[in-house]
PDB file of C-alpha atoms in Angstrom:
ATOM      1  CA  MET D   1       0.062  -0.038   0.209  1.00  0.00           C
ATOM      2  CA  ARG D   2       3.028   2.372  -0.606  1.00  0.00           C
ATOM      3  CA  VAL D   3       3.149   4.807  -3.611  1.00  0.00           C
ATOM      4  CA  SER D   4       6.236   4.540  -5.864  1.00  0.00           C
ATOM      5  CA  PRO D   5       7.930   7.884  -6.845  1.00  0.00           C
ATOM      6  CA  GLY D   6       8.432   6.359 -10.486  1.00  0.00           C
ATOM      7  CA  LEU D   7       4.956   5.987 -11.590  1.00  0.00           C
ATOM      8  CA  ALA D   8       3.628   7.555 -14.420  1.00  0.00           C
ATOM      9  CA  LEU D   9       2.138  10.842 -14.266  1.00  0.00           C
ATOM     10  CA  GLY D  10      -1.683   9.504 -14.656  1.00  0.00           C
ATOM     11  CA  VAL D  11      -1.370   7.151 -11.987  1.00  0.00           C
ATOM     12  CA  VAL D  12       0.279   9.576  -9.695  1.00  0.00           C
ATOM     13  CA  ALA D  13      -2.952  11.857  -9.996  1.00  0.00           C
ATOM     14  CA  LEU D  14      -4.723   8.313  -9.031  1.00  0.00           C
ATOM     15  CA  MET D  15      -2.603   8.152  -6.131  1.00  0.00           C
ATOM     16  CA  SER D  16      -3.577  11.250  -4.614  1.00  0.00           C
ATOM     17  CA  THR D  17      -6.180   9.122  -2.794  1.00  0.00           C
ATOM     18  CA  CYS D  18      -5.427   6.079  -1.210  1.00  0.00           C
ATOM     19  CA  PRO D  19      -2.304   4.257  -2.688  1.00  0.00           C
ATOM     20  CA  LEU D  20      -3.046   1.104  -4.655  1.00  0.00           C
ATOM     21  CA  LEU D  21      -6.639   0.914  -4.995  1.00  0.00           C
ATOM     22  CA  ALA D  22      -8.465  -2.280  -4.899  1.00  0.00           C
ATOM     23  CA  TRP D  23     -11.008  -2.875  -8.127  1.00  0.00           C
ATOM     24  CA  HIS D  24     -10.844   0.901  -8.668  1.00  0.00           C
ATOM     25  CA  ALA D  25     -13.842   2.871  -8.609  1.00  0.00           C
ATOM     26  CA  GLU D  26     -15.448   1.089 -11.443  1.00  0.00           C
ATOM     27  CA  GLY D  27     -14.761  -2.265  -9.913  1.00  0.00           C
ATOM     28  CA  HIS D  28     -16.033  -1.243  -6.244  1.00  0.00           C
ATOM     29  CA  ARG D  29     -19.313   0.196  -7.799  1.00  0.00           C
ATOM     30  CA  ILE D  30     -19.984  -3.060  -9.665  1.00  0.00           C
ATOM     31  CA  THR D  31     -19.449  -5.083  -6.747  1.00  0.00           C
ATOM     32  CA  THR D  32     -21.424  -3.000  -4.406  1.00  0.00           C
ATOM     33  CA  PHE D  33     -24.445  -2.829  -6.534  1.00  0.00           C
ATOM     34  CA  GLU D  34     -24.562  -6.519  -7.370  1.00  0.00           C
ATOM     35  CA  ALA D  35     -24.035  -7.530  -3.475  1.00  0.00           C
ATOM     36  CA  VAL D  36     -27.353  -5.419  -2.848  1.00  0.00           C
ATOM     37  CA  THR D  37     -29.000  -6.924  -5.763  1.00  0.00           C
ATOM     38  CA  LEU D  38     -28.374 -10.646  -4.323  1.00  0.00           C
ATOM     39  CA  LEU D  39     -30.193  -9.730  -0.977  1.00  0.00           C
ATOM     40  CA  ALA D  40     -33.286  -8.334  -3.036  1.00  0.00           C
ATOM     41  CA  GLU D  41     -35.799 -10.817  -1.378  1.00  0.00           C
ATOM     42  CA  GLU D  42     -34.269  -9.849   2.471  1.00  0.00           C
ATOM     43  CA  LEU D  43     -33.461  -6.485   2.785  1.00  0.00           C
ATOM     44  CA  PRO D  44     -35.838  -3.314   2.989  1.00  0.00           C
ATOM     45  CA  GLN D  45     -37.072  -2.165  -0.453  1.00  0.00           C
ATOM     46  CA  PHE D  46     -35.136   1.459   0.157  1.00  0.00           C
ATOM     47  CA  LEU D  47     -31.782  -0.280  -0.380  1.00  0.00           C
ATOM     48  CA  GLN D  48     -33.116  -1.816  -3.732  1.00  0.00           C
ATOM     49  CA  ASP D  49     -34.228   1.881  -4.670  1.00  0.00           C
ATOM     50  CA  GLY D  50     -30.733   3.103  -3.738  1.00  0.00           C
ATOM     51  CA  ARG D  51     -28.271   0.810  -5.102  1.00  0.00           C
ATOM     52  CA  ASP D  52     -26.974   3.424  -7.705  1.00  0.00           C
ATOM     53  CA  GLN D  53     -26.427   5.880  -4.736  1.00  0.00           C
ATOM     54  CA  MET D  54     -24.684   3.047  -2.719  1.00  0.00           C
ATOM     55  CA  ALA D  55     -22.731   2.122  -5.415  1.00  0.00           C
ATOM     56  CA  TRP D  56     -21.534   5.593  -6.054  1.00  0.00           C
ATOM     57  CA  ASP D  57     -20.815   6.122  -2.250  1.00  0.00           C
ATOM     58  CA  SER D  58     -18.670   2.554  -2.091  1.00  0.00           C
ATOM     59  CA  ILE D  59     -15.678   4.794  -3.454  1.00  0.00           C
ATOM     60  CA  ASP D  60     -15.436   7.069  -0.390  1.00  0.00           C
ATOM     61  CA  PRO D  61     -12.872   5.336   1.601  1.00  0.00           C
ATOM     62  CA  ASP D  62     -10.538   5.588  -1.011  1.00  0.00           C
ATOM     63  CA  LEU D  63     -11.600   9.338  -1.341  1.00  0.00           C
ATOM     64  CA  MET D  64     -10.572   9.772   2.349  1.00  0.00           C
ATOM     65  CA  CYS D  65      -6.867   9.139   1.647  1.00  0.00           C
ATOM     66  CA  ASN D  66      -6.442  12.211  -0.318  1.00  0.00           C
ATOM     67  CA  ARG D  67      -2.983  13.661   0.118  1.00  0.00           C
ATOM     68  CA  SER D  68      -4.569  17.389   0.827  1.00  0.00           C
ATOM     69  CA  LEU D  69      -6.347  15.809   4.051  1.00  0.00           C
ATOM     70  CA  PRO D  70      -3.012  14.413   5.819  1.00  0.00           C
ATOM     71  CA  GLN D  71      -4.750  13.504   8.929  1.00  0.00           C
ATOM     72  CA  LEU D  72      -7.516  11.589   7.517  1.00  0.00           C
ATOM     73  CA  ARG D  73      -5.043   9.895   5.123  1.00  0.00           C
ATOM     74  CA  ASP D  74      -3.180   8.890   7.955  1.00  0.00           C
ATOM     75  CA  ARG D  75      -5.997   7.443   9.980  1.00  0.00           C
ATOM     76  CA  GLU D  76      -7.506   5.795   6.812  1.00  0.00           C
ATOM     77  CA  SER D  77      -5.175   4.084   4.830  1.00  0.00           C
ATOM     78  CA  PRO D  78      -4.176   1.329   6.958  1.00  0.00           C
ATOM     79  CA  ASP D  79      -7.942   0.191   6.953  1.00  0.00           C
ATOM     80  CA  HIS D  80      -7.307  -0.831   3.320  1.00  0.00           C
ATOM     81  CA  TYR D  81      -4.761  -3.614   3.698  1.00  0.00           C
ATOM     82  CA  LEU D  82      -3.145  -6.298   6.000  1.00  0.00           C
ATOM     83  CA  ASP D  83       0.612  -7.605   5.113  1.00  0.00           C
ATOM     84  CA  LEU D  84      -0.296 -11.304   6.813  1.00  0.00           C
ATOM     85  CA  GLU D  85       3.597 -11.922   6.474  1.00  0.00           C
ATOM     86  CA  LEU D  86       4.784  -9.237   8.799  1.00  0.00           C
ATOM     87  CA  LEU D  87       2.886 -11.266  11.733  1.00  0.00           C
ATOM     88  CA  GLN D  88       5.473 -14.041  11.443  1.00  0.00           C
ATOM     89  CA  GLY D  89       2.829 -16.610  11.384  1.00  0.00           C
ATOM     90  CA  GLY D  90       0.853 -15.237  14.587  1.00  0.00           C
ATOM     91  CA  GLY D  91      -2.850 -15.117  14.786  1.00  0.00           C
ATOM     92  CA  LEU D  92      -4.905 -11.959  14.610  1.00  0.00           C
ATOM     93  CA  PRO D  93      -6.464 -10.727  18.079  1.00  0.00           C
ATOM     94  CA  ASP D  94     -10.074  -9.829  17.939  1.00  0.00           C
ATOM     95  CA  THR D  95     -10.039  -6.197  18.394  1.00  0.00           C
ATOM     96  CA  ARG D  96      -8.007  -3.350  17.163  1.00  0.00           C
ATOM     97  CA  SER D  97      -6.670  -2.018  20.348  1.00  0.00           C
ATOM     98  CA  LYS D  98      -5.591  -5.944  20.787  1.00  0.00           C
ATOM     99  CA  PHE D  99      -4.182  -6.151  17.770  1.00  0.00           C
ATOM    100  CA  LEU D 100      -2.356  -2.537  17.685  1.00  0.00           C
ATOM    101  CA  GLU D 101      -0.824  -3.642  21.171  1.00  0.00           C
ATOM    102  CA  HIS D 102       0.388  -7.121  19.295  1.00  0.00           C
ATOM    103  CA  ILE D 103       2.033  -5.508  16.465  1.00  0.00           C
ATOM    104  CA  ALA D 104       4.023  -2.915  18.842  1.00  0.00           C
ATOM    105  CA  SER D 105       5.404  -5.886  20.896  1.00  0.00           C
ATOM    106  CA  PRO D 106       9.075  -7.201  20.105  1.00  0.00           C
ATOM    107  CA  GLU D 107       7.340  -9.925  18.181  1.00  0.00           C
ATOM    108  CA  VAL D 108       6.248  -7.600  15.321  1.00  0.00           C
ATOM    109  CA  GLY D 109       7.796  -4.623  16.095  1.00  0.00           C
ATOM    110  CA  MET D 110       6.143  -2.182  13.472  1.00  0.00           C
ATOM    111  CA  GLY D 111       2.923   0.300  13.448  1.00  0.00           C
ATOM    112  CA  ILE D 112      -0.507  -0.114  11.884  1.00  0.00           C
ATOM    113  CA  GLU D 113       0.703   1.792   8.993  1.00  0.00           C
ATOM    114  CA  LYS D 114       3.047  -0.664   8.135  1.00  0.00           C
ATOM    115  CA  VAL D 115       1.151  -3.970   8.880  1.00  0.00           C
ATOM    116  CA  GLY D 116      -2.351  -2.456   7.968  1.00  0.00           C
ATOM    117  CA  GLY D 117      -5.594  -3.178   9.500  1.00  0.00           C
ATOM    118  CA  LEU D 118      -8.137  -4.452   7.099  1.00  0.00           C
ATOM    119  CA  PRO D 119      -9.870  -6.971   8.689  1.00  0.00           C
ATOM    120  CA  TYR D 120     -10.734  -4.510  11.576  1.00  0.00           C
ATOM    121  CA  ALA D 121     -12.107  -2.139   9.707  1.00  0.00           C
ATOM    122  CA  VAL D 122     -14.516  -4.572   7.972  1.00  0.00           C
ATOM    123  CA  VAL D 123     -15.745  -6.111  11.160  1.00  0.00           C
ATOM    124  CA  GLU D 124     -16.278  -2.605  12.571  1.00  0.00           C
ATOM    125  CA  ALA D 125     -17.893  -1.206   9.340  1.00  0.00           C
ATOM    126  CA  THR D 126     -20.289  -4.431   9.663  1.00  0.00           C
ATOM    127  CA  GLN D 127     -21.251  -3.482  13.203  1.00  0.00           C
ATOM    128  CA  ARG D 128     -21.937   0.171  12.413  1.00  0.00           C
ATOM    129  CA  LEU D 129     -24.065  -1.028   9.714  1.00  0.00           C
ATOM    130  CA  THR D 130     -25.898  -3.335  12.459  1.00  0.00           C
ATOM    131  CA  LEU D 131     -26.529  -0.481  14.665  1.00  0.00           C
ATOM    132  CA  ALA D 132     -28.047   1.882  11.924  1.00  0.00           C
ATOM    133  CA  PHE D 133     -30.262  -1.325  10.605  1.00  0.00           C
ATOM    134  CA  ALA D 134     -31.209  -1.275  14.232  1.00  0.00           C
ATOM    135  CA  GLN D 135     -32.599   2.329  13.991  1.00  0.00           C
ATOM    136  CA  VAL D 136     -34.285   1.623  10.802  1.00  0.00           C
ATOM    137  CA  ARG D 137     -36.357  -1.176  12.438  1.00  0.00           C
ATOM    138  CA  HIS D 138     -37.855   1.040  15.041  1.00  0.00           C
ATOM    139  CA  GLN D 139     -38.700   4.036  12.171  1.00  0.00           C
ATOM    140  CA  PRO D 140     -38.693   2.323   8.720  1.00  0.00           C
ATOM    141  CA  ALA D 141     -39.904   5.229   7.108  1.00  0.00           C
ATOM    142  CA  ASP D 142     -37.121   7.720   8.327  1.00  0.00           C
ATOM    143  CA  GLU D 143     -35.406   8.939   5.195  1.00  0.00           C
ATOM    144  CA  HIS D 144     -32.438  10.343   7.209  1.00  0.00           C
ATOM    145  CA  LEU D 145     -31.931   6.982   8.950  1.00  0.00           C
ATOM    146  CA  GLN D 146     -32.153   4.912   5.613  1.00  0.00           C
ATOM    147  CA  ALA D 147     -29.643   7.317   4.207  1.00  0.00           C
ATOM    148  CA  LYS D 148     -27.362   6.341   7.257  1.00  0.00           C
ATOM    149  CA  VAL D 149     -28.082   2.786   6.119  1.00  0.00           C
ATOM    150  CA  MET D 150     -26.918   3.158   3.124  1.00  0.00           C
ATOM    151  CA  LEU D 151     -23.877   5.272   3.293  1.00  0.00           C
ATOM    152  CA  TYR D 152     -22.865   2.650   6.030  1.00  0.00           C
ATOM    153  CA  ALA D 153     -23.444  -0.548   3.671  1.00  0.00           C
ATOM    154  CA  ALA D 154     -21.519   1.159   1.039  1.00  0.00           C
ATOM    155  CA  GLN D 155     -18.328   1.937   3.256  1.00  0.00           C
ATOM    156  CA  LEU D 156     -18.848  -2.063   4.375  1.00  0.00           C
ATOM    157  CA  ALA D 157     -18.850  -2.786   0.982  1.00  0.00           C
ATOM    158  CA  HIS D 158     -15.576  -1.002   0.186  1.00  0.00           C
ATOM    159  CA  TYR D 159     -13.568  -2.687   2.854  1.00  0.00           C
ATOM    160  CA  ALA D 160     -15.068  -6.240   1.832  1.00  0.00           C
ATOM    161  CA  ALA D 161     -14.029  -5.908  -1.736  1.00  0.00           C
ATOM    162  CA  ASP D 162     -10.464  -4.511  -0.729  1.00  0.00           C
ATOM    163  CA  LEU D 163     -10.282  -7.955   1.357  1.00  0.00           C
ATOM    164  CA  CYS D 164     -11.030 -10.116  -1.451  1.00  0.00           C
ATOM    165  CA  GLN D 165      -8.228  -8.435  -3.752  1.00  0.00           C
ATOM    166  CA  PRO D 166      -5.136 -10.521  -2.717  1.00  0.00           C
ATOM    167  CA  LEU D 167      -2.714  -8.160  -3.347  1.00  0.00           C
ATOM    168  CA  HIS D 168      -4.264  -6.231  -0.234  1.00  0.00           C
ATOM    169  CA  THR D 169      -3.158  -8.940   2.026  1.00  0.00           C
ATOM    170  CA  THR D 170       0.381  -9.365   1.395  1.00  0.00           C
ATOM    171  CA  ILE D 171       4.129  -7.652   1.455  1.00  0.00           C
ATOM    172  CA  HIS D 172       3.941  -8.621  -2.499  1.00  0.00           C
ATOM    173  CA  HIS D 173       1.523  -5.947  -3.094  1.00  0.00           C
ATOM    174  CA  ASP D 174       2.863  -4.588  -5.937  1.00  0.00           C
ATOM    175  CA  GLY D 175       5.765  -7.021  -7.394  1.00  0.00           C
ATOM    176  CA  ARG D 176       7.589  -9.473  -5.048  1.00  0.00           C
ATOM    177  CA  ALA D 177       8.824  -7.760  -2.195  1.00  0.00           C
ATOM    178  CA  LEU D 178      12.514  -6.982  -1.473  1.00  0.00           C
ATOM    179  CA  GLU D 179      14.523  -8.359   1.459  1.00  0.00           C
ATOM    180  CA  ASP D 180      13.879  -5.104   3.765  1.00  0.00           C
ATOM    181  CA  TYR D 181      10.050  -5.656   2.867  1.00  0.00           C
ATOM    182  CA  SER D 182      10.307  -3.035   0.696  1.00  0.00           C
ATOM    183  CA  SER D 183       8.199  -2.799  -2.866  1.00  0.00           C
ATOM    184  CA  PRO D 184       9.636  -2.819  -6.178  1.00  0.00           C
ATOM    185  CA  TYR D 185       6.627  -0.907  -7.542  1.00  0.00           C
ATOM    186  CA  THR D 186       6.121  -3.379 -10.761  1.00  0.00           C
ATOM    187  CA  GLY D 187       2.524  -1.884 -11.830  1.00  0.00           C
ATOM    188  CA  ILE D 188       1.070  -5.214 -11.123  1.00  0.00           C
ATOM    189  CA  HIS D 189      -1.354  -4.191  -8.433  1.00  0.00           C
ATOM    190  CA  GLN D 190      -2.724  -1.400 -10.816  1.00  0.00           C
ATOM    191  CA  GLN D 191      -3.198  -3.867 -13.628  1.00  0.00           C
ATOM    192  CA  VAL D 192      -5.142  -6.687 -10.902  1.00  0.00           C
ATOM    193  CA  ASP D 193      -7.174  -3.622  -9.655  1.00  0.00           C
ATOM    194  CA  ALA D 194      -8.190  -2.556 -12.915  1.00  0.00           C
ATOM    195  CA  LEU D 195      -9.688  -6.107 -13.856  1.00  0.00           C
ATOM    196  CA  ILE D 196     -13.474  -5.918 -12.840  1.00  0.00           C
ATOM    197  CA  GLY D 197     -14.089  -2.938 -14.416  1.00  0.00           C
ATOM    198  CA  ARG D 198     -12.343  -3.835 -17.411  1.00  0.00           C
ATOM    199  CA  LEU D 199     -13.339  -7.043 -18.130  1.00  0.00           C
ATOM    200  CA  LYS D 200     -16.667  -6.963 -16.328  1.00  0.00           C
ATOM    201  CA  PRO D 201     -17.411 -10.174 -15.497  1.00  0.00           C
ATOM    202  CA  GLN D 202     -20.588 -10.081 -13.506  1.00  0.00           C
ATOM    203  CA  ALA D 203     -21.034 -13.357 -13.351  1.00  0.00           C
ATOM    204  CA  GLU D 204     -23.610 -15.910 -11.923  1.00  0.00           C
ATOM    205  CA  ILE D 205     -22.877 -15.523  -8.369  1.00  0.00           C
ATOM    206  CA  ARG D 206     -22.898 -19.563  -7.073  1.00  0.00           C
ATOM    207  CA  GLY D 207     -23.826 -19.928  -3.434  1.00  0.00           C
ATOM    208  CA  GLU D 208     -26.122 -18.088  -1.190  1.00  0.00           C
ATOM    209  CA  PRO D 209     -25.056 -14.876   1.376  1.00  0.00           C
ATOM    210  CA  LEU D 210     -24.519 -16.555   4.694  1.00  0.00           C
ATOM    211  CA  VAL D 211     -24.952 -14.825   8.259  1.00  0.00           C
ATOM    212  CA  LEU D 212     -21.204 -15.034   9.617  1.00  0.00           C
ATOM    213  CA  LYS D 213     -21.083 -15.666  13.454  1.00  0.00           C
ATOM    214  CA  PRO D 214     -19.116 -15.172  15.237  1.00  0.00           C
ATOM    215  CA  ILE D 215     -17.976 -12.625  12.632  1.00  0.00           C
ATOM    216  CA  PHE D 216     -14.398 -11.784  13.375  1.00  0.00           C
ATOM    217  CA  PRO D 217     -13.304 -15.498  12.772  1.00  0.00           C
ATOM    218  CA  ALA D 218     -15.207 -15.372   9.722  1.00  0.00           C
ATOM    219  CA  VAL D 219     -13.472 -12.504   8.406  1.00  0.00           C
ATOM    220  CA  VAL D 220     -10.511 -14.002   9.123  1.00  0.00           C
ATOM    221  CA  GLU D 221     -10.855 -17.001   7.337  1.00  0.00           C
ATOM    222  CA  GLU D 222     -12.069 -14.953   4.147  1.00  0.00           C
ATOM    223  CA  LEU D 223      -8.804 -13.173   4.522  1.00  0.00           C
ATOM    224  CA  LYS D 224      -6.727 -16.289   4.250  1.00  0.00           C
ATOM    225  CA  ARG D 225      -8.782 -17.489   1.285  1.00  0.00           C
ATOM    226  CA  SER D 226      -7.804 -14.408  -0.654  1.00  0.00           C
ATOM    227  CA  HIS D 227      -4.455 -14.357   0.443  1.00  0.00           C
ATOM    228  CA  ALA D 228      -4.166 -17.998  -0.716  1.00  0.00           C
ATOM    229  CA  GLU D 229      -4.373 -16.461  -4.209  1.00  0.00           C
ATOM    230  CA  VAL D 230      -1.186 -14.055  -4.187  1.00  0.00           C
ATOM    231  CA  ASP D 231       0.626 -16.983  -5.802  1.00  0.00           C
ATOM    232  CA  ARG D 232      -1.737 -17.429  -8.654  1.00  0.00           C
ATOM    233  CA  VAL D 233      -1.954 -13.574  -9.345  1.00  0.00           C
ATOM    234  CA  TYR D 234       1.792 -13.421  -9.891  1.00  0.00           C
ATOM    235  CA  GLN D 235       1.452 -16.791 -12.280  1.00  0.00           C
ATOM    236  CA  LEU D 236      -0.876 -15.091 -14.126  1.00  0.00           C
ATOM    237  CA  GLU D 237       1.662 -11.768 -14.379  1.00  0.00           C
ATOM    238  CA  GLY D 238       2.242 -12.431 -18.203  1.00  0.00           C
ATOM    239  CA  ASP D 239      -1.400 -12.548 -18.749  1.00  0.00           C
ATOM    240  CA  LEU D 240      -2.001  -9.203 -17.036  1.00  0.00           C
ATOM    241  CA  ALA D 241       1.157  -7.445 -19.024  1.00  0.00           C
ATOM    242  CA  LEU D 242       0.063  -8.477 -22.383  1.00  0.00           C
ATOM    243  CA  LEU D 243      -3.779  -7.245 -21.273  1.00  0.00           C
ATOM    244  CA  GLU D 244      -1.882  -4.023 -20.331  1.00  0.00           C
ATOM    245  CA  ALA D 245      -0.220  -3.834 -23.614  1.00  0.00           C
ATOM    246  CA  GLY D 246      -3.817  -3.877 -25.610  1.00  0.00           C
ATOM    247  CA  GLY D 247      -4.009  -7.667 -25.940  1.00  0.00           C
ATOM    248  CA  GLU D 248      -7.049  -9.841 -25.397  1.00  0.00           C
ATOM    249  CA  PRO D 249      -7.424 -11.408 -21.715  1.00  0.00           C
ATOM    250  CA  SER D 250      -6.571 -14.796 -21.783  1.00  0.00           C
ATOM    251  CA  ALA D 251      -9.187 -17.400 -20.531  1.00  0.00           C
ATOM    252  CA  GLU D 252      -7.247 -18.111 -17.456  1.00  0.00           C
ATOM    253  CA  LEU D 253      -7.024 -14.371 -16.367  1.00  0.00           C
ATOM    254  CA  ARG D 254     -11.183 -14.128 -17.232  1.00  0.00           C
ATOM    255  CA  SER D 255     -11.462 -17.399 -15.316  1.00  0.00           C
ATOM    256  CA  TRP D 256      -9.447 -15.708 -12.294  1.00  0.00           C
ATOM    257  CA  THR D 257     -11.233 -12.163 -12.495  1.00  0.00           C
ATOM    258  CA  ARG D 258     -14.718 -14.106 -12.071  1.00  0.00           C
ATOM    259  CA  ASP D 259     -13.857 -15.928  -9.280  1.00  0.00           C
ATOM    260  CA  ARG D 260     -12.543 -13.129  -7.433  1.00  0.00           C
ATOM    261  CA  TYR D 261     -15.632 -10.910  -8.390  1.00  0.00           C
ATOM    262  CA  ARG D 262     -17.890 -13.844  -7.200  1.00  0.00           C
ATOM    263  CA  ALA D 263     -16.000 -13.818  -3.835  1.00  0.00           C
ATOM    264  CA  SER D 264     -15.915  -9.864  -3.530  1.00  0.00           C
ATOM    265  CA  VAL D 265     -20.052  -9.711  -4.294  1.00  0.00           C
ATOM    266  CA  LEU D 266     -20.975 -13.027  -2.242  1.00  0.00           C
ATOM    267  CA  PHE D 267     -18.598 -11.503   0.995  1.00  0.00           C
ATOM    268  CA  THR D 268     -20.086  -8.117   0.811  1.00  0.00           C
ATOM    269  CA  ALA D 269     -23.725  -9.637   0.621  1.00  0.00           C
ATOM    270  CA  SER D 270     -23.190 -11.665   3.767  1.00  0.00           C
ATOM    271  CA  LEU D 271     -21.749  -8.718   5.472  1.00  0.00           C
ATOM    272  CA  ILE D 272     -24.501  -6.770   4.925  1.00  0.00           C
ATOM    273  CA  LEU D 273     -27.185  -9.805   5.453  1.00  0.00           C
ATOM    274  CA  THR D 274     -25.119 -10.330   8.868  1.00  0.00           C
ATOM    275  CA  ALA D 275     -25.740  -7.000   9.985  1.00  0.00           C
ATOM    276  CA  TRP D 276     -29.534  -6.793   9.066  1.00  0.00           C
ATOM    277  CA  ARG D 277     -30.046 -10.037  10.740  1.00  0.00           C
ATOM    278  CA  GLU D 278     -28.064  -9.072  14.086  1.00  0.00           C
ATOM    279  CA  SER D 279     -29.924  -5.971  14.294  1.00  0.00           C
ATOM    280  CA  ALA D 280     -33.153  -7.502  15.219  1.00  0.00           C
ATOM    281  CA  ASP D 281     -31.949  -8.362  18.282  1.00  0.00           C
ATOM    282  CA  LEU D 282     -29.643  -5.083  19.034  1.00  0.00           C
ATOM    283  CA  GLN D 283     -31.322  -3.107  21.917  1.00  0.00           C
ATOM    284  CA  ILE D 284     -31.315   1.187  21.430  1.00  0.00           C
ATOM    285  CA  PRO D 285     -31.248   3.305  24.045  1.00  0.00           C
ATOM    286  CA  ASP D 286     -34.449   5.729  23.761  1.00  0.00           C
ATOM    287  CA  TRP D 287     -32.282   8.591  23.263  1.00  0.00           C
ATOM    288  CA  GLY D 288     -30.600   7.084  20.455  1.00  0.00           C
ATOM    289  CA  LEU D 289     -34.465   7.134  18.921  1.00  0.00           C
ATOM    290  CA  PRO D 290     -35.661  10.761  18.046  1.00  0.00           C
ATOM    291  CA  GLU D 291     -39.569  10.766  18.826  1.00  0.00           C
ATOM    292  CA  GLN D 292     -40.247  12.539  15.632  1.00  0.00           C
ATOM    293  CA  PRO D 293     -37.664  12.259  12.394  1.00  0.00           C
ATOM    294  CA  PRO D 294     -35.686  15.213  11.542  1.00  0.00           C
ATOM    295  CA  THR D 295     -37.162  17.824   9.510  1.00  0.00           C
ATOM    296  CA  ASN D 296     -33.959  18.999   7.904  1.00  0.00           C
TER     297      ASN D 296
END
């Protein structure tokens, strides 16, 4: 998730937001729209009606990494990746505060800006959406609460899709890492990020969204499945280079893109479904439920 000074000017302009954007803006919009569509029979109708807005809002976490907003960028950027190799094979604590303590210990000895915090962003965003859904259950016609749900769901969709891009889970995020764990910045990350938007797989989703309980272990398992694809990405490096040069995508590259697209959509839908189901039992204090919806 680090930026190379040698990138072409067009890419440098893109990097004014989050470095190495997973699936690019178009890919995020596609996966978000399709994940919500997959839940049409489960979720309130306002979410189906708001799919276009949610798809657009799903790019916000990348916009929050704008270099002109340095404090926000510093806080936001680590939530888009986790370099699993830096954990030296150790497990992931189930809260962000425990994780920060763990990586600061002599065993790891790094800050979150080096290691990343992506699975915590996914879980926290799911729980934030759970809370908003619980409020909507009490006041289902409140358009202000509906708007909050759509924004939170869109942000969750972004982190979920990031996690399903394998190069967001590894020190080999833009070429095989050097001995000091730094990146050679080969450009492969940008090539992978562009795949969903470029190839528009929109393949049939096999399987049904699942309620993920307990949520943190389920997110970690999805992270590991994504990480297991890192070597496959590098096996496709020649295919990616050919596509970048204007050639036709290989059958293997199309197949792999479809698989990652399906994983992104299904994981996102499962997280949104989890938030909706869990919200049914979440207690909201009276002061969290306005007697009358806001008028402005």
